[in-house]
Coordinates of C-alpha atoms in Angstrom, one line a residue:
R264 CA 50.1 -44.5 94.0
A265 CA 48.9 -42.2 97.0
M266 CA 47.4 -45.1 98.7
F267 CA 51.5 -46.4 98.4
N268 CA 52.5 -43.7 100.2
T269 CA 50.5 -43.7 102.4
L270 CA 49.6 -47.3 103.3
L271 CA 53.8 -46.6 103.3
I272 CA 53.6 -44.1 106.0
L273 CA 51.2 -46.0 107.7
I274 CA 53.6 -49.0 108.1
S275 CA 56.2 -46.8 109.3
F276 CA 54.5 -44.9 111.9
A277 CA 53.2 -48.1 113.5
V278 CA 56.1 -50.1 113.6
T279 CA 58.6 -47.9 115.6
L280 CA 55.2 -47.3 117.2
G281 CA 54.7 -50.8 118.9
L282 CA 59.0 -50.5 119.3
T283 CA 59.4 -47.5 121.2
I284 CA 56.8 -49.1 123.7
L285 CA 58.9 -52.0 124.0
V286 CA 62.7 -50.1 122.9
R287 CA 61.2 -47.7 126.2
R288 CA 60.8 -50.5 128.6
V289 CA 63.8 -52.1 128.0
L290 CA 65.4 -48.9 128.7
I291 CA 64.4 -48.4 132.4
H292 CA 64.6 -51.9 133.4
R293 CA 68.6 -51.2 132.5
A294 CA 68.1 -47.5 133.8
V295 CA 69.8 -46.5 130.9
L296 CA 68.9 -42.6 131.7
D297 CA 68.1 -39.3 131.2
R298 CA 69.3 -37.5 133.7
P299 CA 69.0 -34.2 134.7
N300 CA 72.0 -31.3 135.0
E301 CA 72.8 -27.8 134.6
R302 CA 72.8 -28.1 130.7
S303 CA 68.9 -30.3 129.6
S304 CA 66.5 -28.9 129.4
H305 CA 63.9 -31.8 131.2
T306 CA 63.1 -31.6 134.8
V307 CA 63.0 -35.4 135.7
P308 CA 65.3 -38.2 134.2
T309 CA 64.2 -39.7 131.3
P310 CA 64.6 -43.1 129.4
R311 CA 67.7 -42.4 126.3
G312 CA 68.2 -44.4 123.5
G313 CA 64.9 -44.2 122.2
G314 CA 66.4 -43.4 118.4
W315 CA 67.1 -47.7 118.8
A316 CA 62.6 -47.0 117.1
V317 CA 63.3 -45.4 114.9
V318 CA 66.7 -47.1 113.1
L319 CA 65.4 -49.7 113.4
T320 CA 62.2 -49.3 111.7
L321 CA 64.1 -47.1 108.6
I322 CA 67.2 -49.8 108.7
A323 CA 64.5 -53.1 107.7
G324 CA 62.4 -50.4 105.4
I325 CA 65.6 -49.7 103.8
I326 CA 66.4 -52.8 103.3
I327 CA 63.1 -53.8 102.2
A328 CA 62.2 -51.5 99.5
T329 CA 66.2 -52.1 98.0
I330 CA 65.5 -55.5 98.0
T331 CA 62.0 -55.7 95.8
T332 CA 63.2 -52.8 93.9
K333 CA 66.2 -55.3 92.8
T334 CA 69.1 -52.0 93.6
F335 CA 70.6 -53.4 97.6
A336 CA 73.2 -54.2 96.2
T337 CA 73.2 -50.3 94.8
Y338 CA 72.2 -49.1 98.5
A339 CA 74.2 -51.6 100.2
P340 CA 76.9 -48.8 101.5
L341 CA 74.1 -45.7 103.0
I342 CA 72.9 -48.9 104.9
A343 CA 76.3 -50.0 105.8
S344 CA 77.0 -46.4 106.9
I345 CA 74.2 -46.3 108.7
V346 CA 74.6 -49.3 110.8
I347 CA 78.6 -47.5 111.4
L348 CA 76.9 -44.7 112.9
V349 CA 74.0 -46.7 114.8
A350 CA 77.6 -48.9 116.3
V351 CA 79.4 -45.3 117.6
S352 CA 76.2 -43.7 118.5
W353 CA 75.2 -46.2 120.0
L354 CA 78.0 -47.0 122.4
D355 CA 78.7 -42.4 123.0
D356 CA 75.3 -42.4 124.8
I357 CA 75.7 -45.3 127.6
R358 CA 79.9 -44.9 127.5
G359 CA 80.6 -41.6 125.8
M360 CA 83.2 -41.2 123.0
H361 CA 86.0 -38.8 122.2
P362 CA 84.9 -36.4 119.8
L363 CA 88.0 -37.0 117.0
I364 CA 86.5 -40.5 117.1
R365 CA 82.8 -39.0 116.1
L366 CA 83.8 -37.0 113.8
V367 CA 85.8 -39.4 111.8
A368 CA 82.9 -42.3 112.1
H369 CA 80.9 -38.9 110.7
I370 CA 83.0 -38.7 107.9
G371 CA 84.0 -41.7 107.4
A372 CA 80.1 -42.6 107.0
A373 CA 79.3 -39.2 104.3
L374 CA 82.1 -40.4 102.9
L375 CA 80.6 -44.7 101.9
G376 CA 77.2 -42.8 101.0
S377 CA 78.3 -40.9 98.5
M378 CA 78.8 -43.9 97.0
V379 CA 75.5 -44.5 96.0
L380 CA 75.6 -41.3 94.9
P381 CA 75.9 -41.0 90.5
E382 CA 79.0 -39.9 89.2
H383 CA 77.6 -37.2 87.6
A384 CA 75.9 -36.1 90.9
T385 CA 77.5 -32.3 91.1
L386 CA 75.5 -29.8 94.4
F387 CA 76.9 -26.9 91.2
N388 CA 76.5 -28.1 88.2
G389 CA 79.8 -28.1 86.6
A390 CA 80.5 -25.3 87.9
L391 CA 83.8 -26.9 91.1
P392 CA 86.3 -29.8 90.0
F393 CA 84.1 -33.1 90.6
M394 CA 86.5 -33.5 93.5
I395 CA 86.1 -30.6 95.2
D396 CA 82.1 -30.7 94.1
R397 CA 81.9 -34.3 96.3
T398 CA 84.7 -33.2 99.0
I399 CA 81.6 -30.3 100.0
I400 CA 79.1 -33.1 99.4
I401 CA 80.9 -34.8 102.2
L402 CA 81.6 -32.9 105.1
G403 CA 79.0 -30.9 104.5
W404 CA 76.8 -34.7 105.3
A405 CA 79.0 -34.2 108.2
W406 CA 78.9 -31.0 109.9
F407 CA 74.6 -31.6 109.2
M408 CA 74.3 -34.8 110.9
N409 CA 76.3 -32.7 113.7
A410 CA 74.5 -30.6 113.6
Y411 CA 70.6 -32.7 113.7
N412 CA 72.5 -34.0 117.0
F413 CA 73.7 -30.3 118.5
M414 CA 69.6 -29.2 118.1
D415 CA 67.7 -32.2 119.2
G416 CA 67.2 -30.9 122.7
I417 CA 64.1 -30.2 124.0
D418 CA 61.3 -32.5 123.4
G419 CA 59.9 -32.7 119.6
I420 CA 61.7 -31.3 117.4
S421 CA 63.8 -33.7 116.0
G422 CA 61.1 -35.6 114.5
V423 CA 59.1 -32.1 113.8
E424 CA 61.5 -30.8 111.5
T425 CA 62.6 -34.1 109.7
V426 CA 58.9 -34.9 109.5
S427 CA 58.2 -30.7 107.8
I428 CA 61.7 -31.9 105.6
A429 CA 60.7 -35.5 104.5
T430 CA 57.6 -33.9 103.3
G431 CA 59.0 -30.7 101.8
V432 CA 61.3 -33.0 99.4
C433 CA 58.8 -35.4 98.8
L434 CA 56.4 -32.1 98.0
V435 CA 59.2 -30.1 96.4
M436 CA 60.6 -33.7 93.7
T437 CA 56.4 -34.1 93.0
V438 CA 56.8 -29.5 91.5
A439 CA 60.5 -29.8 90.0
G440 CA 59.2 -33.7 88.2
I441 CA 61.6 -35.1 89.9
N442 CA 62.0 -39.0 89.3
N443 CA 64.0 -41.0 92.7
P444 CA 61.9 -43.6 93.8
F445 CA 64.1 -44.6 96.5
G446 CA 64.1 -40.8 97.6
E447 CA 60.9 -40.3 97.6
I448 CA 60.7 -44.2 99.3
L449 CA 63.2 -42.9 102.2
T450 CA 60.5 -39.1 102.4
L451 CA 57.0 -41.4 103.6
L452 CA 60.0 -43.4 105.8
L453 CA 61.5 -41.4 107.8
T454 CA 58.0 -39.2 107.7
G455 CA 56.2 -42.0 108.3
A456 CA 59.3 -43.0 111.7
S457 CA 59.4 -39.8 113.5
L458 CA 55.3 -39.4 113.5
G459 CA 55.2 -43.1 115.4
F460 CA 58.5 -41.6 118.0
L461 CA 56.4 -38.4 118.1
C462 CA 53.1 -39.8 119.8
L463 CA 55.5 -40.6 122.8
N464 CA 58.6 -37.6 123.2
W465 CA 55.6 -35.1 122.9
Y466 CA 55.8 -33.0 125.5
P467 CA 55.8 -33.9 127.9
A468 CA 58.6 -36.5 126.1
K469 CA 58.5 -40.3 128.0
I470 CA 62.0 -40.9 126.1
F471 CA 64.5 -39.3 124.0
L472 CA 65.8 -40.7 120.8
G473 CA 69.8 -40.4 121.8
D474 CA 72.2 -39.5 120.0
V475 CA 71.8 -43.2 118.4
G476 CA 68.9 -41.8 117.0
S477 CA 69.7 -37.9 116.1
V478 CA 72.9 -38.7 113.7
P479 CA 71.0 -41.7 112.2
L480 CA 68.2 -39.0 111.2
G481 CA 70.4 -36.5 110.5
Y482 CA 72.3 -38.3 108.0
L483 CA 69.2 -39.8 107.1
T484 CA 67.3 -36.7 106.1
G485 CA 71.3 -35.3 104.4
F486 CA 70.8 -37.5 102.4
I487 CA 67.7 -36.8 100.5
L488 CA 68.4 -33.4 100.9
I489 CA 71.5 -34.0 98.9
V490 CA 69.5 -36.1 96.7
L491 CA 67.2 -32.9 95.6
A492 CA 70.9 -30.5 95.2
T493 CA 72.5 -31.9 92.9
H494 CA 69.1 -32.7 90.9
G495 CA 69.5 -29.3 90.5
F496 CA 67.8 -27.9 92.7
L497 CA 69.8 -26.4 96.0
I498 CA 68.2 -23.2 96.3
P499 CA 65.2 -25.8 97.9
A500 CA 67.3 -28.6 99.7
L501 CA 68.7 -25.4 101.9
I502 CA 65.9 -24.1 102.6
L503 CA 63.7 -27.1 103.5
P504 CA 66.0 -27.4 106.8
M505 CA 67.3 -23.3 107.1
Y506 CA 65.8 -23.7 110.6
Y507 CA 68.0 -26.0 112.0
L508 CA 71.3 -24.7 109.7
A509 CA 70.6 -21.1 111.1
D510 CA 70.6 -21.9 115.0
S511 CA 72.8 -24.1 114.5
G512 CA 75.1 -22.2 112.3
I513 CA 74.6 -18.4 115.3
T514 CA 74.9 -20.0 117.7
I515 CA 78.0 -23.3 116.8
T516 CA 79.7 -19.3 115.6
K517 CA 79.4 -17.5 118.5
R518 CA 80.8 -20.3 121.0
A519 CA 84.2 -20.8 118.9
L520 CA 84.2 -17.0 118.7
R521 CA 84.1 -16.9 122.8
G522 CA 86.9 -20.0 123.1
E523 CA 84.7 -22.4 124.0
K524 CA 84.5 -26.2 123.0
I525 CA 82.0 -26.1 120.6
W526 CA 81.1 -30.2 120.5
Q527 CA 80.6 -29.8 124.4
A528 CA 76.7 -29.8 125.9
H529 CA 75.0 -25.9 126.8
R530 CA 72.0 -25.1 126.8
Q531 CA 73.3 -22.0 124.5
H532 CA 70.7 -22.3 120.9
F533 CA 67.9 -20.3 120.2
Y534 CA 65.3 -22.8 121.4
Q535 CA 67.3 -23.6 124.0
R536 CA 67.0 -20.2 126.0
A537 CA 63.3 -19.9 124.5
A538 CA 61.8 -23.1 125.6
A539 CA 63.7 -22.6 129.9
A540 CA 62.1 -18.8 129.1
I541 CA 58.1 -20.1 129.1
G542 CA 59.1 -23.0 130.3
R543 CA 57.3 -25.4 128.3
H544 CA 58.6 -27.2 124.8
D545 CA 55.7 -27.7 122.4
R546 CA 55.4 -23.7 122.7
V547 CA 58.5 -23.5 120.5
V548 CA 57.9 -26.1 118.6
H549 CA 54.5 -24.7 117.8
G550 CA 56.6 -21.2 116.4
I551 CA 58.8 -24.1 114.5
I552 CA 56.1 -26.7 112.3
A553 CA 54.1 -22.7 111.5
A554 CA 58.2 -21.1 109.9
N555 CA 58.9 -25.4 108.9
I556 CA 55.3 -24.9 106.9
V557 CA 56.8 -21.3 104.9
F558 CA 59.3 -23.0 104.3
I559 CA 58.0 -26.4 102.4
A560 CA 56.0 -23.1 100.3
A561 CA 58.8 -22.3 99.8
G562 CA 60.7 -24.7 98.6
M563 CA 58.4 -25.0 95.9
V564 CA 58.3 -21.3 94.7
A565 CA 62.5 -21.2 94.3
V566 CA 62.1 -25.2 91.5
G567 CA 60.7 -22.0 89.1
H568 CA 62.3 -18.4 91.2
P569 CA 65.0 -19.4 94.2
I570 CA 65.5 -15.9 94.1
I571 CA 61.8 -16.1 95.4
G572 CA 61.7 -18.6 97.9
A573 CA 65.4 -17.7 99.4
A574 CA 63.7 -14.0 101.0
I575 CA 61.0 -15.4 101.4
V576 CA 62.7 -17.5 103.5
I577 CA 65.4 -15.5 104.7
G578 CA 63.2 -13.1 106.5
V579 CA 60.7 -15.7 108.2
V580 CA 63.7 -17.8 109.4
A581 CA 65.1 -14.3 111.4
A582 CA 61.1 -13.1 112.8
L583 CA 61.6 -16.6 114.0
L584 CA 64.8 -16.2 115.8
W585 CA 64.0 -13.1 116.9
W586 CA 60.9 -14.2 119.1
M587 CA 63.2 -16.9 120.1
N588 CA 65.6 -13.9 122.0
K589 CA 62.5 -11.8 122.6
Q590 CA 61.3 -14.9 124.6
D591 CA 64.5 -15.0 126.6
Q592 CA 65.3 -11.4 127.3
A593 CA 61.7 -11.0 128.3
A594 CA 62.9 -13.7 131.1
R595 CA 65.7 -12.0 131.7
N596 CA 64.5 -8.6 132.4
T597 CA 61.7 -10.1 134.8
P598 CA 62.6 -9.4 138.3
V599 CA 61.9 -12.4 139.9

Protein backbone atom coordinates (compact mmCIF):
# COMPACT_ATOMS: atom_id res chain seq x y z
CA ARG A 1 0.00 0.00 0.00
CA ALA A 2 2.80 2.42 0.88
CA MET A 3 4.40 1.72 -2.51
CA PHE A 4 1.11 2.37 -4.32
CA ASN A 5 0.60 5.66 -2.44
CA THR A 6 4.11 6.81 -3.25
CA LEU A 7 3.71 5.86 -6.90
CA LEU A 8 0.42 7.77 -7.15
CA ILE A 9 2.01 10.90 -5.69
CA LEU A 10 4.98 10.62 -8.06
CA ILE A 11 2.76 10.17 -11.13
CA SER A 12 0.58 13.12 -10.13
CA PHE A 13 3.74 15.17 -9.49
CA ALA A 14 5.38 14.31 -12.82
CA VAL A 15 2.25 14.85 -14.93
CA THR A 16 1.52 18.21 -13.29
CA LEU A 17 5.10 19.40 -13.64
CA GLY A 18 5.17 18.50 -17.34
CA LEU A 19 1.80 20.12 -17.95
CA THR A 20 2.83 23.24 -16.02
CA ILE A 21 5.85 23.71 -18.29
CA LEU A 22 3.62 23.26 -21.36
CA VAL A 23 0.83 25.51 -20.06
CA ARG A 24 3.33 28.24 -19.21
CA ARG A 25 4.57 28.30 -22.79
CA VAL A 26 1.02 28.54 -24.13
CA LEU A 27 0.09 31.34 -21.72
CA ILE A 28 3.20 33.34 -22.61
CA HIS A 29 2.52 32.84 -26.32
CA ARG A 30 -1.06 34.06 -25.88
CA ALA A 31 0.03 36.89 -23.53
CA VAL A 32 -2.21 35.71 -20.68
CA LEU A 33 -0.23 37.58 -18.06
CA ASP A 34 -0.89 38.92 -14.59
CA ARG A 35 0.49 42.44 -14.83
CA PRO A 36 1.53 44.20 -11.59
CA ASN A 37 -0.78 46.86 -10.15
CA GLU A 38 -1.25 48.60 -6.81
CA ARG A 39 -2.97 45.48 -5.38
CA SER A 40 -0.34 43.00 -6.59
CA SER A 41 2.34 41.27 -4.54
CA HIS A 42 4.56 40.69 -7.61
CA THR A 43 6.63 43.14 -9.65
CA VAL A 44 6.94 41.58 -13.11
CA PRO A 45 4.30 40.28 -15.59
CA THR A 46 3.76 36.58 -14.89
CA PRO A 47 1.67 33.97 -16.75
CA ARG A 48 -1.69 33.45 -15.03
CA GLY A 49 -3.70 30.28 -15.53
CA GLY A 50 -1.19 27.64 -14.48
CA GLY A 51 -4.00 26.00 -12.58
CA TRP A 52 -4.94 24.28 -15.85
CA ALA A 53 -2.03 21.91 -15.30
CA VAL A 54 -3.23 21.08 -11.79
CA VAL A 55 -6.91 20.63 -12.59
CA LEU A 56 -6.30 18.53 -15.71
CA THR A 57 -4.13 16.18 -13.67
CA LEU A 58 -6.70 15.99 -10.89
CA ILE A 59 -9.69 15.47 -13.18
CA ALA A 60 -7.87 12.73 -15.11
CA GLY A 61 -6.73 11.08 -11.88
CA ILE A 62 -10.23 11.17 -10.38
CA ILE A 63 -11.82 9.74 -13.54
CA ILE A 64 -9.26 6.92 -13.76
CA ALA A 65 -9.63 6.15 -10.04
CA THR A 66 -13.43 6.02 -10.17
CA ILE A 67 -13.52 3.91 -13.34
CA THR A 68 -11.03 1.36 -11.98
CA THR A 69 -12.94 1.12 -8.69
CA LYS A 70 -16.33 1.09 -10.47
CA THR A 71 -17.51 4.17 -8.59
CA PHE A 72 -17.68 6.63 -11.51
CA ALA A 73 -21.49 6.96 -11.27
CA THR A 74 -21.20 7.73 -7.56
CA TYR A 75 -18.68 10.53 -8.02
CA ALA A 76 -19.94 11.85 -11.38
CA PRO A 77 -21.62 14.88 -9.69
CA LEU A 78 -18.29 15.81 -8.09
CA ILE A 79 -16.48 15.56 -11.43
CA ALA A 80 -19.18 17.62 -13.14
CA SER A 81 -18.94 20.31 -10.48
CA ILE A 82 -15.16 20.55 -10.95
CA VAL A 83 -15.64 21.04 -14.69
CA ILE A 84 -18.19 23.79 -14.02
CA LEU A 85 -15.83 25.56 -11.62
CA VAL A 86 -12.94 25.32 -14.08
CA ALA A 87 -15.03 26.85 -16.86
CA VAL A 88 -16.41 29.69 -14.74
CA SER A 89 -13.05 30.42 -13.10
CA TRP A 90 -11.22 30.51 -16.44
CA LEU A 91 -13.73 32.98 -17.83
CA ASP A 92 -13.17 35.06 -14.70
CA ASP A 93 -9.41 34.91 -15.29
CA ILE A 94 -9.52 36.12 -18.88
CA ARG A 95 -12.58 38.41 -18.96
CA GLY A 96 -13.72 39.04 -15.43
CA MET A 97 -17.11 38.05 -14.07
CA HIS A 98 -19.76 39.59 -11.85
CA PRO A 99 -19.26 38.47 -8.22
CA LEU A 100 -22.88 37.30 -8.00
CA ILE A 101 -22.42 34.93 -10.95
CA ARG A 102 -19.29 33.51 -9.33
CA LEU A 103 -21.11 33.04 -6.04
CA VAL A 104 -24.04 31.24 -7.68
CA ALA A 105 -21.60 28.94 -9.53
CA HIS A 106 -19.72 28.17 -6.31
CA ILE A 107 -22.87 27.41 -4.33
CA GLY A 108 -24.19 25.33 -7.23
CA ALA A 109 -20.96 23.33 -7.37
CA ALA A 110 -21.11 22.72 -3.62
CA LEU A 111 -24.75 21.63 -3.90
CA LEU A 112 -23.93 19.27 -6.77
CA GLY A 113 -20.88 17.91 -4.97
CA SER A 114 -22.86 17.27 -1.78
CA MET A 115 -24.86 14.67 -3.69
CA VAL A 116 -21.92 12.26 -3.49
CA LEU A 117 -22.02 12.30 0.31
CA PRO A 118 -23.79 9.35 1.95
CA GLU A 119 -27.30 10.13 3.19
CA HIS A 120 -26.22 9.63 6.80
CA ALA A 121 -23.20 11.97 6.48
CA THR A 122 -23.62 14.97 8.77
CA LEU A 123 -21.31 17.46 10.47
CA PHE A 124 -22.98 17.45 13.87
CA ASN A 125 -23.89 13.76 14.29
CA GLY A 126 -27.63 14.34 14.12
CA ALA A 127 -27.70 17.24 16.60
CA LEU A 128 -29.26 19.42 13.88
CA PRO A 129 -32.05 18.59 11.40
CA PHE A 130 -30.58 16.99 8.29
CA MET A 131 -31.45 19.84 5.90
CA ILE A 132 -29.89 22.45 8.19
CA ASP A 133 -26.76 20.34 8.57
CA ARG A 134 -26.49 19.83 4.81
CA THR A 135 -27.08 23.54 4.18
CA ILE A 136 -24.19 24.38 6.50
CA ILE A 137 -21.99 21.98 4.53
CA ILE A 138 -22.93 23.56 1.19
CA LEU A 139 -22.54 27.19 2.31
CA GLY A 140 -19.36 26.44 4.25
CA TRP A 141 -17.92 24.64 1.23
CA ALA A 142 -18.73 27.59 -1.05
CA TRP A 143 -17.16 30.00 1.42
CA PHE A 144 -14.05 27.83 1.74
CA MET A 145 -13.33 27.79 -2.01
CA ASN A 146 -13.70 31.58 -2.02
CA ALA A 147 -11.33 31.85 0.94
CA TYR A 148 -8.84 29.70 -0.96
CA ASN A 149 -9.08 32.11 -3.87
CA PHE A 150 -8.66 35.15 -1.59
CA MET A 151 -5.58 33.62 0.05
CA ASP A 152 -3.80 32.82 -3.22
CA GLY A 153 -1.82 36.06 -3.24
CA ILE A 154 1.89 35.23 -2.89
CA ASP A 155 4.21 32.68 -4.48
CA GLY A 156 3.78 29.12 -3.27
CA ILE A 157 1.13 29.73 -0.62
CA SER A 158 -1.75 27.71 -2.10
CA GLY A 159 0.48 24.82 -3.14
CA VAL A 160 1.93 24.60 0.36
CA GLU A 161 -1.50 24.86 1.98
CA THR A 162 -2.93 22.13 -0.24
CA VAL A 163 -0.04 19.74 0.45
CA SER A 164 -0.35 20.43 4.19
CA ILE A 165 -4.11 19.88 4.35
CA ALA A 166 -4.07 16.80 2.10
CA THR A 167 -1.22 15.24 4.08
CA GLY A 168 -2.97 16.08 7.34
CA VAL A 169 -6.27 14.57 6.23
CA CYS A 170 -4.52 11.39 5.10
CA LEU A 171 -2.68 11.04 8.43
CA VAL A 172 -5.73 11.85 10.55
CA MET A 173 -7.80 9.31 8.62
CA THR A 174 -5.11 6.71 9.27
CA VAL A 175 -4.95 7.49 13.00
CA ALA A 176 -8.75 7.51 13.26
CA GLY A 177 -9.09 4.26 11.34
CA ILE A 178 -11.30 5.80 8.65
CA ASN A 179 -11.71 3.62 5.57
CA ASN A 180 -12.51 5.92 2.65
CA PRO A 181 -10.55 4.78 -0.43
CA PHE A 182 -11.67 7.65 -2.67
CA GLY A 183 -10.85 10.24 -0.03
CA GLU A 184 -7.39 8.76 0.43
CA ILE A 185 -6.71 8.67 -3.32
CA LEU A 186 -7.80 12.29 -3.63
CA THR A 187 -5.40 13.38 -0.87
CA LEU A 188 -2.55 11.69 -2.73
CA LEU A 189 -3.50 13.26 -6.07
CA LEU A 190 -3.74 16.70 -4.46
CA THR A 191 -0.35 16.28 -2.80
CA GLY A 192 1.45 15.22 -5.96
CA ALA A 193 -0.21 17.80 -8.21
CA SER A 194 0.49 20.65 -5.79
CA LEU A 195 4.13 19.65 -5.41
CA GLY A 196 4.50 19.49 -9.18
CA PHE A 197 3.08 22.99 -9.60
CA LEU A 198 5.21 24.35 -6.76
CA CYS A 199 8.33 23.60 -8.81
CA LEU A 200 7.49 26.64 -10.97
CA ASN A 201 5.35 28.56 -8.47
CA TRP A 202 7.91 28.80 -5.65
CA TYR A 203 9.39 32.24 -5.07
CA PRO A 204 10.09 33.90 -7.42
CA ALA A 205 7.17 32.33 -9.26
CA LYS A 206 7.39 31.67 -12.99
CA ILE A 207 3.63 31.05 -13.22
CA PHE A 208 0.49 31.68 -11.14
CA LEU A 209 -2.48 29.40 -10.49
CA GLY A 210 -5.15 31.93 -11.41
CA ASP A 211 -8.78 31.41 -10.39
CA VAL A 212 -8.87 28.38 -12.68
CA GLY A 213 -6.52 26.70 -10.22
CA SER A 214 -7.23 28.24 -6.82
CA VAL A 215 -11.03 27.79 -6.87
CA PRO A 216 -11.03 24.06 -7.87
CA LEU A 217 -8.19 23.43 -5.40
CA GLY A 218 -10.25 25.03 -2.66
CA TYR A 219 -13.23 22.95 -3.75
CA LEU A 220 -11.40 19.62 -3.66
CA THR A 221 -9.52 20.44 -0.48
CA GLY A 222 -12.83 21.42 1.07
CA PHE A 223 -14.27 18.08 -0.03
CA ILE A 224 -11.64 15.97 1.74
CA LEU A 225 -12.12 18.08 4.88
CA ILE A 226 -15.88 17.46 4.66
CA VAL A 227 -15.23 13.72 4.30
CA LEU A 228 -13.14 13.84 7.47
CA ALA A 229 -15.71 15.93 9.34
CA THR A 230 -18.67 13.74 8.39
CA HIS A 231 -16.85 10.69 9.72
CA GLY A 232 -17.17 12.28 13.17
CA PHE A 233 -13.95 14.32 13.24
CA LEU A 234 -15.12 17.91 12.82
CA ILE A 235 -12.47 19.38 15.14
CA PRO A 236 -9.49 17.90 13.22
CA ALA A 237 -11.15 19.04 9.96
CA LEU A 238 -11.24 22.61 11.32
CA ILE A 239 -7.72 22.41 12.73
CA LEU A 240 -5.90 21.53 9.50
CA PRO A 241 -6.87 24.64 7.46
CA MET A 242 -6.88 26.94 10.50
CA TYR A 243 -4.37 29.46 9.16
CA TYR A 244 -6.42 30.04 5.99
CA LEU A 245 -9.63 30.20 8.03
CA ALA A 246 -8.18 32.69 10.51
CA ASP A 247 -6.43 35.04 8.06
CA SER A 248 -9.29 35.14 5.56
CA GLY A 249 -11.98 35.34 8.23
CA ILE A 250 -10.39 38.16 10.22
CA THR A 251 -9.44 40.17 7.12
CA ILE A 252 -12.87 39.86 5.48
CA THR A 253 -14.63 40.79 8.73
CA LYS A 254 -12.45 43.90 9.17
CA ARG A 255 -13.05 44.98 5.58
CA ALA A 256 -16.81 44.43 5.88
CA LEU A 257 -16.94 46.51 9.08
CA ARG A 258 -15.15 49.31 7.21
CA GLY A 259 -17.79 49.16 4.49
CA GLU A 260 -15.35 47.91 1.82
CA LYS A 261 -16.32 45.61 -1.05
CA ILE A 262 -15.04 42.31 0.29
CA TRP A 263 -15.05 40.63 -3.14
CA GLN A 264 -12.52 43.05 -4.62
CA ALA A 265 -8.79 42.30 -4.78
CA HIS A 266 -6.63 43.92 -2.10
CA ARG A 267 -3.38 43.55 -0.12
CA GLN A 268 -4.74 43.54 3.42
CA HIS A 269 -4.33 39.89 4.42
CA PHE A 270 -1.77 39.22 7.13
CA TYR A 271 0.43 37.24 4.75
CA GLN A 272 0.34 39.97 2.08
CA ARG A 273 1.36 42.70 4.50
CA ALA A 274 4.12 40.53 5.95
CA ALA A 275 5.48 39.62 2.50
CA ALA A 276 5.51 43.27 1.47
CA ALA A 277 7.28 44.25 4.70
CA ILE A 278 9.93 41.52 4.45
CA GLY A 279 10.37 41.88 0.70
CA ARG A 280 10.28 38.12 0.09
CA HIS A 281 7.39 35.71 -0.25
CA ASP A 282 9.27 32.57 0.75
CA ARG A 283 10.01 33.67 4.32
CA VAL A 284 6.31 34.13 4.96
CA VAL A 285 5.50 30.75 3.40
CA HIS A 286 8.19 29.13 5.55
CA GLY A 287 6.33 30.42 8.61
CA ILE A 288 3.07 28.97 7.28
CA ILE A 289 4.77 25.61 6.65
CA ALA A 290 6.07 25.53 10.23
CA ALA A 291 2.60 26.30 11.60
CA ASN A 292 0.95 23.72 9.33
CA ILE A 293 3.29 21.00 10.59
CA VAL A 294 2.02 21.74 14.10
CA PHE A 295 -1.57 21.77 12.81
CA ILE A 296 -1.12 18.29 11.33
CA ALA A 297 0.25 16.99 14.64
CA ALA A 298 -2.56 18.74 16.53
CA GLY A 299 -5.12 17.24 14.16
CA MET A 300 -3.88 13.75 14.97
CA VAL A 301 -3.92 14.55 18.70
CA ALA A 302 -7.49 15.86 18.32
CA VAL A 303 -8.69 12.44 17.15
CA GLY A 304 -8.61 11.33 20.78
CA HIS A 305 -8.26 14.65 22.58
CA PRO A 306 -10.09 17.37 20.61
CA ILE A 307 -9.81 20.07 23.29
CA ILE A 308 -6.03 19.66 23.54
CA GLY A 309 -5.64 19.73 19.76
CA ALA A 310 -7.81 22.84 19.45
CA ALA A 311 -5.93 24.63 22.23
CA ILE A 312 -2.58 23.96 20.54
CA VAL A 313 -3.83 25.33 17.22
CA ILE A 314 -5.36 28.46 18.71
CA GLY A 315 -2.02 29.33 20.29
CA VAL A 316 -0.02 28.62 17.15
CA VAL A 317 -2.27 30.50 14.73
CA ALA A 318 -2.36 33.48 17.11
CA ALA A 319 1.45 33.46 17.23
CA LEU A 320 1.72 33.23 13.44
CA LEU A 321 -0.67 36.14 12.86
CA TRP A 322 1.12 38.17 15.54
CA TRP A 323 4.46 37.55 13.80
CA MET A 324 3.06 38.58 10.43
CA ASN A 325 1.51 41.71 11.88
CA LYS A 326 4.77 42.53 13.67
CA GLN A 327 6.66 42.44 10.35
CA ASP A 328 4.15 44.87 8.86
CA GLN A 329 4.27 47.24 11.84
CA ALA A 330 8.07 47.19 11.91
CA ALA A 331 8.20 48.15 8.22
CA ARG A 332 5.71 50.97 8.77
CA ASN A 333 7.76 52.36 11.65
CA THR A 334 11.08 52.18 9.80
CA PRO A 335 12.14 55.63 8.52
CA VAL A 336 12.44 55.81 4.72
